[in-house]
Amino acid sequence: MSSAAGRPGPQQSWTVLVFSHRPEVREAITMAIGRRPAPDLGRVRFREVGGIADVLAAVDAGEIDLAILDGEAQPTGGMGLSRQLKNEIDDCPPIIVTVRRRDDRWLATWSQADAVLVHPLDPLTAAETVADVLRRARSGELVTRS
């Protein structure tokens, strides 16, 4: 993984994993965030995956800087996957979980996600949330140890 901590800024790039079993959800997430969520962070490269095995392999290998997980994914949702990753992976990258209902935001606490986004995704909110999480990871504010 390109270590998020100590990243100098806009000339760097970030690898963001986007997980959903539905390609249209992955596309909605990447389109809402855009390739450059904030000028001070540089560009993001999206790695879209549709299966849990792909998520586990990428996170375990340290290949990503941020994971965005679809809370509604089937057969296993992003909230349960977030909790599993946070509890089982040393140096787990930050995680954002997407939910369909605003009332489900409380589940992010249970899932140990670093942030939550609600569908339909607002591009401004999505980009700001991703930028905030990446900045906190870069500064060391996020605890990445299980």
PDB file of C-alpha atoms in Angstrom:
ATOM      1  CA  MET A   1       0.000   0.000   0.000  1.00  0.00           C
ATOM      2  CA  SER A   2       1.188   3.445  -0.655  1.00  0.00           C
ATOM      3  CA  SER A   3       1.236   4.606   2.926  1.00  0.00           C
ATOM      4  CA  ALA A   4      -1.324   7.329   3.543  1.00  0.00           C
ATOM      5  CA  ALA A   5       0.607   8.686   6.483  1.00  0.00           C
ATOM      6  CA  GLY A   6       3.234  11.134   5.382  1.00  0.00           C
ATOM      7  CA  ARG A   7       1.857  11.744   1.922  1.00  0.00           C
ATOM      8  CA  PRO A   8       2.994  15.200   0.926  1.00  0.00           C
ATOM      9  CA  GLY A   9       0.047  16.367  -1.095  1.00  0.00           C
ATOM     10  CA  PRO A  10      -1.286  17.212  -4.526  1.00  0.00           C
ATOM     11  CA  GLN A  11       1.426  15.581  -6.620  1.00  0.00           C
ATOM     12  CA  GLN A  12       0.656  12.183  -5.097  1.00  0.00           C
ATOM     13  CA  SER A  13      -2.133   9.812  -6.013  1.00  0.00           C
ATOM     14  CA  TRP A  14      -4.360   7.671  -3.852  1.00  0.00           C
ATOM     15  CA  THR A  15      -5.757   4.228  -4.571  1.00  0.00           C
ATOM     16  CA  VAL A  16      -9.426   4.002  -3.593  1.00  0.00           C
ATOM     17  CA  LEU A  17     -11.121   0.616  -3.636  1.00  0.00           C
ATOM     18  CA  VAL A  18     -14.840   0.737  -4.464  1.00  0.00           C
ATOM     19  CA  PHE A  19     -16.815  -2.403  -3.614  1.00  0.00           C
ATOM     20  CA  SER A  20     -20.320  -3.328  -4.681  1.00  0.00           C
ATOM     21  CA  HIS A  21     -21.773  -6.362  -6.375  1.00  0.00           C
ATOM     22  CA  ARG A  22     -23.615  -3.929  -8.671  1.00  0.00           C
ATOM     23  CA  PRO A  23     -21.527  -2.144 -11.354  1.00  0.00           C
ATOM     24  CA  GLU A  24     -23.976   0.789 -11.457  1.00  0.00           C
ATOM     25  CA  VAL A  25     -23.412   1.442  -7.746  1.00  0.00           C
ATOM     26  CA  ARG A  26     -19.644   1.394  -8.220  1.00  0.00           C
ATOM     27  CA  GLU A  27     -20.020   3.812 -11.112  1.00  0.00           C
ATOM     28  CA  ALA A  28     -22.261   6.139  -9.086  1.00  0.00           C
ATOM     29  CA  ILE A  29     -19.677   6.223  -6.302  1.00  0.00           C
ATOM     30  CA  THR A  30     -16.720   6.948  -8.578  1.00  0.00           C
ATOM     31  CA  MET A  31     -18.638   9.574 -10.544  1.00  0.00           C
ATOM     32  CA  ALA A  32     -19.770  11.357  -7.370  1.00  0.00           C
ATOM     33  CA  ILE A  33     -16.234  11.536  -5.961  1.00  0.00           C
ATOM     34  CA  GLY A  34     -14.397  12.344  -9.161  1.00  0.00           C
ATOM     35  CA  ARG A  35     -10.702  11.870  -9.869  1.00  0.00           C
ATOM     36  CA  ARG A  36      -9.639  14.808  -7.711  1.00  0.00           C
ATOM     37  CA  PRO A  37     -11.844  15.248  -4.632  1.00  0.00           C
ATOM     38  CA  ALA A  38      -9.727  18.142  -3.312  1.00  0.00           C
ATOM     39  CA  PRO A  39      -6.848  20.191  -4.773  1.00  0.00           C
ATOM     40  CA  ASP A  40      -4.552  19.523  -1.799  1.00  0.00           C
ATOM     41  CA  LEU A  41      -4.771  15.744  -2.107  1.00  0.00           C
ATOM     42  CA  GLY A  42      -3.884  14.944  -5.670  1.00  0.00           C
ATOM     43  CA  ARG A  43      -5.670  12.449  -7.864  1.00  0.00           C
ATOM     44  CA  VAL A  44      -7.400   9.227  -6.925  1.00  0.00           C
ATOM     45  CA  ARG A  45      -7.197   5.978  -8.837  1.00  0.00           C
ATOM     46  CA  PHE A  46     -10.264   3.818  -8.418  1.00  0.00           C
ATOM     47  CA  ARG A  47     -10.043   0.069  -8.129  1.00  0.00           C
ATOM     48  CA  GLU A  48     -13.556  -1.286  -8.602  1.00  0.00           C
ATOM     49  CA  VAL A  49     -14.297  -4.772  -7.283  1.00  0.00           C
ATOM     50  CA  GLY A  50     -17.467  -6.819  -7.159  1.00  0.00           C
ATOM     51  CA  GLY A  51     -16.491  -9.611  -4.797  1.00  0.00           C
ATOM     52  CA  ILE A  52     -15.514  -9.920  -1.176  1.00  0.00           C
ATOM     53  CA  ALA A  53     -12.459 -12.023  -2.003  1.00  0.00           C
ATOM     54  CA  ASP A  54     -11.118  -9.136  -4.102  1.00  0.00           C
ATOM     55  CA  VAL A  55     -11.642  -6.693  -1.225  1.00  0.00           C
ATOM     56  CA  LEU A  56      -9.937  -8.974   1.289  1.00  0.00           C
ATOM     57  CA  ALA A  57      -6.983  -9.607  -1.031  1.00  0.00           C
ATOM     58  CA  ALA A  58      -6.432  -5.912  -1.812  1.00  0.00           C
ATOM     59  CA  VAL A  59      -6.689  -4.801   1.810  1.00  0.00           C
ATOM     60  CA  ASP A  60      -4.578  -7.676   3.126  1.00  0.00           C
ATOM     61  CA  ALA A  61      -1.889  -6.923   0.525  1.00  0.00           C
ATOM     62  CA  GLY A  62      -1.833  -3.255   1.543  1.00  0.00           C
ATOM     63  CA  GLU A  63      -2.669  -2.078  -1.974  1.00  0.00           C
ATOM     64  CA  ILE A  64      -5.222   0.615  -1.147  1.00  0.00           C
ATOM     65  CA  ASP A  65      -5.383   3.912   0.722  1.00  0.00           C
ATOM     66  CA  LEU A  66      -9.165   4.001   1.235  1.00  0.00           C
ATOM     67  CA  ALA A  67     -12.014   1.513   0.855  1.00  0.00           C
ATOM     68  CA  ILE A  68     -15.558   2.549  -0.007  1.00  0.00           C
ATOM     69  CA  LEU A  69     -17.950  -0.302   0.678  1.00  0.00           C
ATOM     70  CA  ASP A  70     -21.572  -0.596  -0.425  1.00  0.00           C
ATOM     71  CA  GLY A  71     -23.634  -1.256   2.689  1.00  0.00           C
ATOM     72  CA  GLU A  72     -26.295  -2.917   0.529  1.00  0.00           C
ATOM     73  CA  ALA A  73     -23.959  -5.312  -1.315  1.00  0.00           C
ATOM     74  CA  GLN A  74     -25.025  -8.939  -1.623  1.00  0.00           C
ATOM     75  CA  PRO A  75     -24.517 -11.514  -0.275  1.00  0.00           C
ATOM     76  CA  THR A  76     -22.388  -9.733   2.328  1.00  0.00           C
ATOM     77  CA  GLY A  77     -22.886  -6.024   2.869  1.00  0.00           C
ATOM     78  CA  GLY A  78     -20.238  -3.407   3.335  1.00  0.00           C
ATOM     79  CA  MET A  79     -21.095  -2.793   6.977  1.00  0.00           C
ATOM     80  CA  GLY A  80     -20.274  -6.340   8.049  1.00  0.00           C
ATOM     81  CA  LEU A  81     -17.229  -6.340   5.795  1.00  0.00           C
ATOM     82  CA  SER A  82     -16.056  -3.057   7.324  1.00  0.00           C
ATOM     83  CA  ARG A  83     -16.300  -4.491  10.823  1.00  0.00           C
ATOM     84  CA  GLN A  84     -14.441  -7.630   9.753  1.00  0.00           C
ATOM     85  CA  LEU A  85     -11.628  -5.638   8.139  1.00  0.00           C
ATOM     86  CA  LYS A  86     -11.262  -3.261  11.083  1.00  0.00           C
ATOM     87  CA  ASN A  87     -11.069  -6.189  13.513  1.00  0.00           C
ATOM     88  CA  GLU A  88      -8.857  -8.521  11.495  1.00  0.00           C
ATOM     89  CA  ILE A  89      -6.430  -6.452   9.411  1.00  0.00           C
ATOM     90  CA  ASP A  90      -3.424  -4.728  10.933  1.00  0.00           C
ATOM     91  CA  ASP A  91      -2.934  -1.320   9.342  1.00  0.00           C
ATOM     92  CA  CYS A  92      -6.446  -1.427   7.925  1.00  0.00           C
ATOM     93  CA  PRO A  93      -7.003   1.494   5.559  1.00  0.00           C
ATOM     94  CA  PRO A  94      -9.784   3.977   6.280  1.00  0.00           C
ATOM     95  CA  ILE A  95     -13.241   2.793   5.285  1.00  0.00           C
ATOM     96  CA  ILE A  96     -16.318   4.672   4.103  1.00  0.00           C
ATOM     97  CA  VAL A  97     -19.620   2.788   4.000  1.00  0.00           C
ATOM     98  CA  THR A  98     -22.505   3.810   1.745  1.00  0.00           C
ATOM     99  CA  VAL A  99     -26.101   3.316   2.887  1.00  0.00           C
ATOM    100  CA  ARG A 100     -29.484   3.755   1.228  1.00  0.00           C
ATOM    101  CA  ARG A 101     -31.365   5.238   4.170  1.00  0.00           C
ATOM    102  CA  ARG A 102     -30.241   8.163   6.298  1.00  0.00           C
ATOM    103  CA  ASP A 103     -31.610   6.263   9.313  1.00  0.00           C
ATOM    104  CA  ASP A 104     -28.966   3.570   8.734  1.00  0.00           C
ATOM    105  CA  ARG A 105     -26.110   5.966   9.486  1.00  0.00           C
ATOM    106  CA  TRP A 106     -25.998   4.698  13.073  1.00  0.00           C
ATOM    107  CA  LEU A 107     -24.822   1.343  11.738  1.00  0.00           C
ATOM    108  CA  ALA A 108     -21.548   2.978  10.751  1.00  0.00           C
ATOM    109  CA  THR A 109     -20.727   3.094  14.453  1.00  0.00           C
ATOM    110  CA  TRP A 110     -21.201  -0.654  14.693  1.00  0.00           C
ATOM    111  CA  SER A 111     -19.301  -1.242  11.447  1.00  0.00           C
ATOM    112  CA  GLN A 112     -16.350   0.849  12.710  1.00  0.00           C
ATOM    113  CA  ALA A 113     -16.332   2.761   9.419  1.00  0.00           C
ATOM    114  CA  ASP A 114     -14.493   6.066   9.399  1.00  0.00           C
ATOM    115  CA  ALA A 115     -17.340   7.808   7.556  1.00  0.00           C
ATOM    116  CA  VAL A 116     -20.683   7.138   5.903  1.00  0.00           C
ATOM    117  CA  LEU A 117     -22.300   8.385   2.699  1.00  0.00           C
ATOM    118  CA  VAL A 118     -26.015   8.216   1.916  1.00  0.00           C
ATOM    119  CA  HIS A 119     -27.458   7.376  -1.519  1.00  0.00           C
ATOM    120  CA  PRO A 120     -28.297   9.127  -3.709  1.00  0.00           C
ATOM    121  CA  LEU A 121     -24.795  10.493  -3.455  1.00  0.00           C
ATOM    122  CA  ASP A 122     -24.336  14.237  -3.567  1.00  0.00           C
ATOM    123  CA  PRO A 123     -21.069  14.902  -5.457  1.00  0.00           C
ATOM    124  CA  LEU A 124     -20.040  17.763  -3.180  1.00  0.00           C
ATOM    125  CA  THR A 125     -20.670  15.760   0.004  1.00  0.00           C
ATOM    126  CA  ALA A 126     -19.034  12.637  -1.425  1.00  0.00           C
ATOM    127  CA  ALA A 127     -15.875  14.488  -2.494  1.00  0.00           C
ATOM    128  CA  GLU A 128     -15.671  16.377   0.819  1.00  0.00           C
ATOM    129  CA  THR A 129     -16.116  13.178   2.828  1.00  0.00           C
ATOM    130  CA  VAL A 130     -13.423  11.337   0.873  1.00  0.00           C
ATOM    131  CA  ALA A 131     -11.079  14.327   1.151  1.00  0.00           C
ATOM    132  CA  ASP A 132     -11.675  14.581   4.895  1.00  0.00           C
ATOM    133  CA  VAL A 133     -10.971  10.891   5.480  1.00  0.00           C
ATOM    134  CA  LEU A 134      -7.819  10.976   3.333  1.00  0.00           C
ATOM    135  CA  ARG A 135      -6.559  14.101   5.114  1.00  0.00           C
ATOM    136  CA  ARG A 136      -7.154  12.490   8.513  1.00  0.00           C
ATOM    137  CA  ALA A 137      -5.356   9.343   7.362  1.00  0.00           C
ATOM    138  CA  ARG A 138      -2.435  11.382   6.014  1.00  0.00           C
ATOM    139  CA  SER A 139      -2.114  13.312   9.272  1.00  0.00           C
ATOM    140  CA  GLY A 140      -2.272  10.164  11.380  1.00  0.00           C
ATOM    141  CA  GLU A 141      -5.569  11.100  13.054  1.00  0.00           C
ATOM    142  CA  LEU A 142      -7.186   7.815  12.030  1.00  0.00           C
ATOM    143  CA  VAL A 143      -6.203   4.761  13.992  1.00  0.00           C
ATOM    144  CA  THR A 144      -5.310   2.074  11.459  1.00  0.00           C
ATOM    145  CA  ARG A 145      -4.370  -0.717  13.818  1.00  0.00           C
ATOM    146  CA  SER A 146      -6.859  -3.348  14.886  1.00  0.00           C
TER     147      SER A 146
END
